[in-house]
Amino acid sequence: MLMNHFWFLDHAWLIPLIPAISYAVILLFGKRYGERAAWIGLASIGSAWVLALGTVVQWISHVNDSEGAEARGVVQSIGGMVRNIRLAAESKLHVEPIIHSTTWFQNNGFKLNVGIQIDGLAVMMLFVVTTISLLVHFYSTEYLKGDRRFNHYYAALSLFSASMLFLVVASSTLQLLAGWELVGLCSFMLIGHWWEEKPNSNAALKAFLTTRTGDIGLLTGVIMTFFVVQKYATMAGGKGTGSFDIMKVNEAAIGLGEHGGSKSLLFWCAAALLLAIMGKSGQFPLHTWLPDAMAGPTPVSALIHAATMVVAGVYLGARVYPIFYQGFHIAGGTINPMAAIGGATVIIGAGLAFVQNDIKKVLAYSTISQLGYMVMALGVGAWTAAIFHLFTHAFFKANLFLGAGSVSHSGANHSFDMKHDMGGLRKYMPKTFITFMIGTAALIGIPFTAGFFSKDEILAVAGENNFTFFKYLGLVGAVMTACYMTRCVYLTFFGEYRGGHADAHGAGHDVGHDVGHDTHAYVSDDHATPIHDDHAAHAAHDLHDAHDDHGHHGPHESNFPILAPLFFLSFMSIASGYLLSPMLKIEKFALWVEPHFGDDKHFNVFEPGVFKAIDPILAVAAGVVGMLLAYAFYWKKAYGENITERNGALRAGKNFLVNKYYLDVLYTDIIVGGVKGPIAQAAYWVNQNVIDNVLRYTGKGAAGAAQFVYKYIDQKGVDGVYNGSASGAGALGGLARKLQTGRVQLYAFTVLFGLGAIALLLVIFN
Amino acid sequence: MLLNQFLLLSAFLFGTGIYGVITRKHTVLVLASVELMLVAVNINMVAFGATLNNAVGQVFALFVLTIAAAEVGVGLAIVLLIYRNLRSANPDDASVLKG
Amino acid sequence: MVAQNVAFWIFAAFMAAGAIRVVTTDNIVHAALWLVLVLAGGAAQFILLGQEFVAWVQVIVYIGAVIVLFLFGIMLTRAPMEAEEKLNNNLRWPGLAAALLFAGTLAWAFLDQWGSDKIKLTKPVRTKEIGDLVFRGYLVPFEVVGVLLLAALIGAVVMARKD
């Protein structure tokens, strides 16, 4: 039988393959088809979506069948093949993943397998990635119409989807690594899509390099997973061969943790992988690339933030969860690095979202904050809740991003600046407004939207697992989320429309732009006025021409290719929540996605939380408080206009946030400092500026101390340390630079002499 | 005849080729030095073939010859390009990659 | 056998001298002509080994075509035809070191491995055998090399033409 009950699951490797082929086709033959090349990408991702849907249906029926089999106590034989159905100790059902792998190469008993591992988690991700990607492909046909590198854009989009899907179905950690790097490369390509503008290419570089920092952790971690398996195999008395297979890694991590063997190996492995997650999923303090990644086209931002790039980190965390669970001893219920970083990111990301004037940056920081929730959930042992939040967040965040794109695309001048070019858009684009409101509601966690269920789940399980602190941290984050999203909606859709018509707007718009909006000021020659727009200098000419057809430049509702994804995503922003809710006694999602980690009788991370009425009440209260605060502060201006400007403390706080906690300054100065003086000079400088000041300032009371900490420790002390280490690195770089003489023959000498030396060694020792 | 006679001759030619590649100031001469190295390889191939008393050595030498011809063609095209752009065939002048 | 040995050493001496002149002479055209001597010596060695087909291919392809290409290259880059200032750069000692290291290592390995192996020539290899080998055992590499030559041809034309 060609199509048995496992056809889609067994052939899941087709799903990444199809977009990969489409990438090659568009790149090679795209020029010939012009903008019709988009349809190649659309068709490929469409068929991938159909296949993914097939896997979803078959997986669900597989799980349900297994459940039935469990009740009858039989092992089923389906489609001529016996599938293993394991009954673990407390008769908890575990559906084993479907693994098809082949040996890539083998060496001395070690086999490197590559293949697919399909389980509930992978199936869920396949569905999310293909769905969001399909919508983004469709949306982009309109949004990027007339772009000069339209084909490149679609090729990169295809490759992006392909690499993410490849990462999702990976059956070994090495494959994960490959997919991970491909995803990073594609995001680099897409963020820098309009690379002619320096800020855009800088943002792309920043994203690439920052995530590379985390990738060091991934590489180290992946290598360590090999030794985790080896260690476990040796402990069991076997030959002790390592492996990169995810199943074996997980089993070994559980085994090592249970039997108390080699805690430090597990800990460092988990720490290295956590660094990878921090880089990719924008966790503090490696989050700085994410807001800059807004330089890319808006649909790409939606794809990066909802389905691909950033969730890759969370996915990694969920995939090899036993390593974290045992390495960080999550069951202990104390503070662990993963929960701490997640929790810090929730607050820090949300704090930054307050002061952004760029609607996309508000959403970017909100993504950081929400990713913080997911990592925190993983850190507090709420595996299912984390994955569920990933699932719902994908839909409502894509909804919000595409909504922001719609607002800007149809606005007067393609700006994302809420303060200067938006306001009152509710009247001009009611459909976008409704979808955006639904997305916002889901993000805030208004009852009976998707975000309500998923966020609630995280908080409930955190409480159950005795992580009370993180539960309340999450609640504070919820207050802040409600507050900044209300501000964002108010600035965008309510009040009076502030952006003039394109031909009328000009003077005054090029001045007074806040920090964080420094990337959008170019001169468009056909309007001869500065315009503030990401794609102003490229697609804008065509787009403006297109808008001229409407006879006006004012804001107007977007057309079908933009609205259709918005409607679908709004629907999902509500509906996706109804898959898991202890309150409504729905536990389907947990049943479907829970993976099989080996003999995991001590794992209770998949159990949905127990419903307690107080949890949703607290969460809703948090949301209401946040919204009321924002309403009073921004909407009604209860404290008068510009209170932040008048009150010193508030102004300092705002400046601190506007400057993004000075992290960027810190990072930039590392690089800039690299060419500055030697270490001694830096140390002397620290001595002069910090230690002397410590003596001078200690006596000056609390206010002075606070100011000192802020001004000198943070800005100069920390900088000084970084400068010192950076100049060390700089000196090393200077040495290396001397080798790069540009003399080809000197290079030839180096290569040949080195080769000769190696050959000599081989001869001597042979 | 000793096999080593031929092998040592080829080792000498190879070393000379390396010296030429590193020291010659004209790109065409650098290519000529590469040819010296290829000839050395060919002598090895043919000598081994003769030792084993079959034609495989010759066949390999033929492949090397073919590829050497292709290499010279492309190499000289590159030399021409460099000369056209820099007005010089000295490899030292093509130092745009200087760090 | 003695005659063959004598012939070998005579050819080898010419080749060594030619090779040294290729990498040291200050006259660029002379260098190309010295290269001819080395290549011809190589062909002679092939004949000594009873491998005549490859010897003639060497004469035709190398001496006939490649050297002509070299001379064209020299003329197209307007190199002076007579001796000029030094044609060697200041990397003489590093170059010598690398060359000695390489040649020395190779020589050591050869002497170590094939100390006194002798070449016993029974009969010259006939061209028919080569044809059989190329078109049976090595057909795929042969075709690939054909494609490579075509690619090199097109590449050279594309690079060298004036736009």
Coordinates of N, CA and C in Angstrom, one line a residue, chain A residues 405-552:
Chain A
G405 N 3.3 45.7 9.4 CA 3.7 45.9 8.0 C 2.6 46.5 7.2
S406 N 1.4 46.0 7.5 CA 0.2 46.5 6.7 C 0.0 48.0 7.0
V407 N 0.2 48.4 8.3 CA 0.0 49.8 8.7 C 1.0 50.6 7.9
S408 N 2.3 50.2 7.9 CA 3.3 51.0 7.3 C 3.2 51.0 5.8
H409 N 2.9 49.8 5.2 CA 2.8 49.7 3.8 C 1.8 50.6 3.2
S410 N 0.7 50.7 3.9 CA -0.4 51.5 3.3 C -0.4 52.9 3.8
G411 N 0.5 53.2 4.7 CA 0.5 54.5 5.2 C 1.1 55.5 4.2
A412 N 1.3 56.7 4.7 CA 1.7 57.7 3.7 C 3.1 57.5 3.2
N413 N 4.0 57.1 4.1 CA 5.4 57.1 3.7 C 6.2 55.9 4.2
H414 N 5.5 54.8 4.4 CA 6.1 53.5 4.7 C 7.0 53.7 5.9
S415 N 6.5 54.4 6.9 CA 7.3 54.6 8.1 C 6.8 53.7 9.2
F416 N 7.7 53.4 10.1 CA 7.2 52.6 11.3 C 7.2 53.5 12.5
D417 N 7.3 54.8 12.3 CA 7.4 55.7 13.5 C 6.0 56.0 14.0
M418 N 5.7 55.5 15.2 CA 4.4 55.6 15.7 C 4.1 57.1 16.1
K419 N 5.1 57.7 16.6 CA 4.9 59.1 17.1 C 4.7 60.1 16.1
H420 N 5.4 59.9 14.9 CA 5.3 61.0 13.9 C 4.4 60.7 12.8
D421 N 4.3 59.4 12.5 CA 3.6 59.1 11.2 C 2.4 58.2 11.4
M422 N 1.9 58.0 12.6 CA 0.8 57.2 12.8 C -0.2 57.9 13.7
G423 N -1.2 57.1 14.2 CA -2.2 57.7 15.1 C -3.5 57.8 14.3
G424 N -4.5 57.4 15.0 CA -5.9 57.5 14.3 C -6.1 56.6 13.2
L425 N -5.2 55.6 13.0 CA -5.4 54.7 11.8 C -6.6 53.8 11.9
R426 N -7.2 53.8 13.1 CA -8.4 52.9 13.3 C -9.4 53.3 12.2
K427 N -9.6 54.5 11.9 CA -10.6 55.0 11.0 C -10.2 54.6 9.5
Y428 N -8.8 54.7 9.3 CA -8.4 54.5 7.9 C -8.3 53.0 7.5
M429 N -7.9 52.2 8.4 CA -7.7 50.8 8.1 C -8.4 49.9 9.1
P430 N -9.7 49.8 9.1 CA -10.4 49.1 10.2 C -10.1 47.6 10.2
K431 N -9.9 47.0 9.1 CA -9.6 45.6 9.1 C -8.3 45.3 9.7
T432 N -7.3 46.0 9.3 CA -6.0 45.8 10.0 C -6.1 46.1 11.5
F433 N -6.9 47.1 11.8 CA -7.1 47.5 13.2 C -7.7 46.3 14.0
I434 N -8.7 45.7 13.5 CA -9.3 44.6 14.2 C -8.3 43.4 14.4
T435 N -7.6 43.0 13.3 CA -6.7 41.9 13.5 C -5.6 42.3 14.4
F436 N -5.1 43.5 14.4 CA -4.0 43.9 15.3 C -4.5 43.9 16.7
M437 N -5.8 44.3 16.9 CA -6.3 44.3 18.3 C -6.4 42.8 18.8
I438 N -6.8 41.9 17.9 CA -6.9 40.5 18.4 C -5.5 40.0 18.7
G439 N -4.5 40.3 17.9 CA -3.1 39.9 18.2 C -2.7 40.5 19.5
T440 N -3.0 41.8 19.7 CA -2.6 42.4 21.0 C -3.3 41.8 22.2
A441 N -4.6 41.5 22.0 CA -5.3 40.8 23.1 C -4.6 39.5 23.5
A442 N -4.2 38.8 22.4 CA -3.6 37.5 22.7 C -2.3 37.7 23.4
L443 N -1.5 38.7 23.0 CA -0.2 39.0 23.6 C -0.4 39.4 25.1
I444 N -1.4 40.2 25.3 CA -1.6 40.7 26.7 C -2.1 39.5 27.5
G445 N -2.9 38.7 26.9 CA -3.5 37.6 27.7 C -4.9 37.9 28.1
I446 N -5.6 38.6 27.3 CA -7.1 38.8 27.6 C -7.7 37.4 27.6
P447 N -8.6 37.2 28.6 CA -9.2 35.8 28.7 C -9.8 35.3 27.4
F448 N -9.6 34.0 27.2 CA -10.1 33.3 26.1 C -9.5 33.6 24.8
T449 N -8.3 34.2 24.8 CA -7.4 34.3 23.6 C -6.3 33.3 23.9
A450 N -5.5 33.0 22.8 CA -4.5 32.0 22.9 C -3.5 32.3 24.0
G451 N -3.0 33.6 24.0 CA -2.0 34.0 24.9 C -2.4 33.8 26.4
F452 N -3.7 33.9 26.6 CA -4.2 33.8 28.0 C -3.9 32.4 28.5
F453 N -4.3 31.4 27.6 CA -4.1 30.0 28.0 C -2.6 29.6 28.2
S454 N -1.8 30.1 27.2 CA -0.4 29.6 27.3 C 0.3 30.3 28.4
K455 N 0.1 31.6 28.6 CA 0.9 32.2 29.6 C 0.5 31.7 31.0
D456 N -0.8 31.5 31.1 CA -1.4 31.0 32.3 C -0.7 29.7 32.7
E457 N -0.6 28.9 31.7 CA 0.0 27.5 31.9 C 1.4 27.6 32.4
I458 N 2.2 28.5 31.8 CA 3.6 28.7 32.3 C 3.5 29.1 33.8
L459 N 2.7 30.1 34.1 CA 2.7 30.6 35.5 C 2.2 29.5 36.4
A460 N 1.2 28.8 36.0 CA 0.6 27.7 36.9 C 1.6 26.7 37.2
V461 N 2.3 26.2 36.1 CA 3.3 25.1 36.4 C 4.5 25.6 37.2
A462 N 4.9 26.9 36.9 CA 6.0 27.4 37.7 C 5.6 27.4 39.1
G463 N 4.4 27.8 39.5 CA 4.0 27.8 40.8 C 4.0 26.4 41.4
E464 N 3.5 25.4 40.6 CA 3.4 24.0 41.1 C 4.8 23.5 41.4
N465 N 5.8 23.8 40.6 CA 7.1 23.3 40.7 C 7.9 24.0 41.8
N466 N 7.2 24.9 42.6 CA 7.9 25.6 43.6 C 8.8 26.7 43.1
F467 N 8.6 27.2 41.9 CA 9.4 28.3 41.5 C 8.5 29.6 41.7
T468 N 8.2 29.8 42.9 CA 7.2 30.9 43.2 C 7.7 32.3 42.7
F469 N 9.0 32.5 42.9 CA 9.6 33.7 42.5 C 9.4 34.0 41.0
F470 N 9.6 33.0 40.2 CA 9.5 33.1 38.7 C 8.0 33.3 38.3
K471 N 7.1 32.7 39.1 CA 5.7 32.9 38.8 C 5.4 34.4 39.0
Y472 N 5.8 35.0 40.0 CA 5.5 36.4 40.2 C 6.3 37.3 39.2
L473 N 7.5 36.9 38.9 CA 8.2 37.6 37.9 C 7.4 37.6 36.6
G474 N 6.8 36.4 36.3 CA 6.0 36.3 35.1 C 4.8 37.3 35.2
L475 N 4.2 37.4 36.3 CA 3.1 38.3 36.5 C 3.5 39.7 36.3
V476 N 4.6 40.1 36.8 CA 5.1 41.5 36.6 C 5.3 41.7 35.1
G477 N 5.9 40.7 34.4 CA 6.1 40.8 33.0 C 4.7 41.0 32.3
A478 N 3.7 40.3 32.8 CA 2.4 40.4 32.2 C 1.8 41.8 32.3
V479 N 2.1 42.4 33.5 CA 1.6 43.8 33.7 C 2.3 44.7 32.7
M480 N 3.6 44.5 32.6 CA 4.4 45.4 31.7 C 4.0 45.2 30.2
T481 N 3.7 43.9 29.9 CA 3.3 43.6 28.5 C 2.0 44.4 28.2
A482 N 1.0 44.2 29.1 CA -0.2 44.9 28.9 C 0.0 46.4 28.7
C483 N 0.9 46.9 29.5 CA 1.1 48.4 29.5 C 1.7 48.8 28.2
Y484 N 2.8 48.2 27.8 CA 3.4 48.7 26.6 C 2.6 48.4 25.3
M485 N 1.8 47.4 25.3 CA 1.0 47.1 24.1 C -0.1 48.1 24.0
T486 N -0.7 48.5 25.2 CA -1.7 49.5 25.1 C -1.2 50.8 24.6
R487 N 0.0 51.1 25.0 CA 0.7 52.3 24.5 C 0.8 52.3 23.0
C488 N 1.3 51.1 22.6 CA 1.6 50.9 21.2 C 0.3 51.1 20.4
V489 N -0.8 50.4 20.8 CA -2.0 50.5 20.1 C -2.6 51.9 20.1
Y490 N -2.4 52.5 21.2 CA -2.9 53.9 21.3 C -2.2 54.8 20.3
L491 N -0.9 54.7 20.3 CA -0.1 55.6 19.4 C -0.4 55.3 18.0
T492 N -0.7 54.0 17.7 CA -0.9 53.7 16.3 C -2.3 53.9 15.8
F493 N -3.2 53.5 16.6 CA -4.6 53.5 16.0 C -5.5 54.5 16.6
F494 N -5.2 55.1 17.7 CA -6.1 56.1 18.3 C -5.6 57.5 18.2
G495 N -6.3 58.4 18.6 CA -5.9 59.8 18.5 C -6.0 60.3 17.1
E496 N -5.3 61.3 16.8 CA -5.4 62.0 15.5 C -4.3 61.5 14.6
Y497 N -4.6 61.4 13.3 CA -3.5 61.0 12.4 C -2.4 62.1 12.3
R498 N -1.2 61.7 12.6 CA -0.1 62.7 12.7 C 0.7 62.7 11.4
G499 N 0.7 61.7 10.6 CA 1.6 61.7 9.4 C 0.9 62.5 8.3
G500 N 1.6 63.5 7.8 CA 1.0 64.2 6.7 C 1.0 63.4 5.5
H501 N 0.4 64.0 4.4 CA 0.5 63.3 3.1 C 1.9 63.4 2.7
A502 N 2.3 62.5 1.8 CA 3.7 62.4 1.5 C 4.2 63.7 0.9
D503 N 3.4 64.3 0.1 CA 4.0 65.6 -0.5 C 3.9 66.7 0.4
A504 N 3.1 66.6 1.5 CA 3.1 67.7 2.4 C 4.0 67.5 3.5
H505 N 4.4 66.3 3.8 CA 5.3 66.1 4.9 C 6.7 66.3 4.5
G506 N 7.4 66.8 5.4 CA 8.8 67.1 5.0 C 9.5 67.8 6.1
A507 N 9.5 69.1 6.1 CA 10.2 69.8 7.1 C 9.6 69.4 8.5
G508 N 10.5 69.2 9.4 CA 10.1 68.9 10.7 C 10.1 67.4 11.0
H509 N 10.1 66.6 9.9 CA 10.1 65.2 10.0 C 11.5 64.7 10.1
D510 N 12.4 65.5 9.6 CA 13.8 65.0 9.6 C 14.5 65.4 10.9
V511 N 13.8 66.2 11.7 CA 14.4 66.6 13.0 C 13.7 65.9 14.1
G512 N 14.3 65.8 15.2 CA 13.6 65.3 16.4 C 13.3 63.9 16.4
H513 N 14.0 63.1 15.5 CA 13.8 61.7 15.6 C 14.6 61.1 16.7
D514 N 13.9 60.3 17.5 CA 14.5 59.8 18.7 C 15.6 58.7 18.4
V515 N 16.3 58.4 19.4 CA 17.3 57.3 19.4 C 16.5 56.1 19.0
G516 N 17.0 55.2 18.3 CA 16.3 54.0 17.9 C 15.6 54.2 16.6
H517 N 15.6 55.4 16.1 CA 15.0 55.6 14.8 C 16.0 56.1 13.9
D518 N 17.3 55.9 14.2 CA 18.3 56.5 13.4 C 18.6 55.8 12.1
T519 N 17.8 54.8 11.8 CA 18.1 54.0 10.6 C 17.3 54.5 9.4
H520 N 16.4 55.4 9.7 CA 15.5 55.7 8.5 C 15.5 57.1 8.2
A521 N 16.5 57.5 7.5 CA 16.4 58.9 7.0 C 17.2 59.0 5.7
Y522 N 16.5 58.9 4.6 CA 17.2 59.0 3.4 C 16.5 60.1 2.5
V523 N 17.1 60.4 1.5 CA 16.5 61.4 0.6 C 16.0 60.7 -0.6
S524 N 14.7 60.9 -0.8 CA 14.1 60.3 -2.0 C 14.0 61.3 -3.0
D525 N 14.6 61.1 -4.2 CA 14.8 62.2 -5.1 C 13.5 62.6 -5.8
D526 N 12.5 61.7 -5.9 CA 11.3 62.1 -6.6 C 10.4 62.9 -5.7
H527 N 10.6 62.8 -4.4 CA 9.8 63.7 -3.5 C 10.6 64.8 -3.0
A528 N 11.9 64.7 -3.1 CA 12.8 65.7 -2.6 C 12.6 66.0 -1.2
T529 N 12.1 65.1 -0.4 CA 11.9 65.4 1.0 C 12.5 64.1 1.7
P530 N 13.0 64.3 2.9 CA 13.5 63.1 3.6 C 12.3 62.2 4.0
I531 N 12.4 61.0 3.7 CA 11.4 60.1 4.1 C 11.9 59.0 5.1
H532 N 11.1 58.5 5.9 CA 11.6 57.7 7.0 C 11.1 56.3 6.7
D533 N 11.8 55.5 6.1 CA 11.3 54.3 5.6 C 12.3 53.3 5.4
D534 N 12.0 52.1 5.7 CA 13.0 51.0 5.5 C 13.3 50.8 4.0
H535 N 12.2 50.7 3.3 CA 12.5 50.4 1.9 C 12.3 51.6 1.0
A536 N 12.5 52.8 1.6 CA 12.3 54.0 0.8 C 13.1 54.0 -0.4
A537 N 14.4 53.8 -0.2 CA 15.3 54.0 -1.4 C 15.2 53.0 -2.4
H538 N 14.5 51.9 -2.2 CA 14.5 50.8 -3.1 C 13.2 50.6 -3.8
A539 N 12.3 50.0 -3.0 CA 11.0 49.7 -3.6 C 10.1 51.0 -3.7
A540 N 10.5 51.9 -2.9 CA 9.6 53.1 -2.7 C 9.3 53.8 -4.0
H541 N 10.2 53.9 -4.9 CA 9.9 54.6 -6.1 C 8.7 53.9 -6.8
D542 N 8.8 52.6 -6.9 CA 7.8 51.8 -7.6 C 6.5 51.9 -6.7
L543 N 6.7 51.7 -5.4 CA 5.6 51.7 -4.6 C 4.8 53.0 -4.6
H544 N 5.6 54.1 -4.6 CA 5.0 55.4 -4.6 C 4.2 55.6 -5.9
D545 N 4.8 55.1 -7.0 CA 4.1 55.2 -8.2 C 2.7 54.4 -8.1
A546 N 2.8 53.2 -7.5 CA 1.6 52.5 -7.4 C 0.6 53.2 -6.5
H547 N 1.1 53.9 -5.5 CA 0.1 54.6 -4.7 C -0.4 55.8 -5.3
D548 N 0.4 56.3 -6.3 CA -0.2 57.5 -7.0 C -1.5 57.1 -7.7
D549 N -1.6 55.9 -8.1 CA -2.8 55.4 -8.7 C -4.0 55.7 -7.9
H550 N -3.8 55.6 -6.6 CA -5.0 55.8 -5.7 C -5.4 57.3 -5.7
G551 N -4.5 58.1 -6.2 CA -4.8 59.5 -6.2 C -4.5 60.2 -4.9
H552 N -4.1 59.5 -4.0 CA -3.7 60.3 -2.7 C -2.6 59.5 -2.0

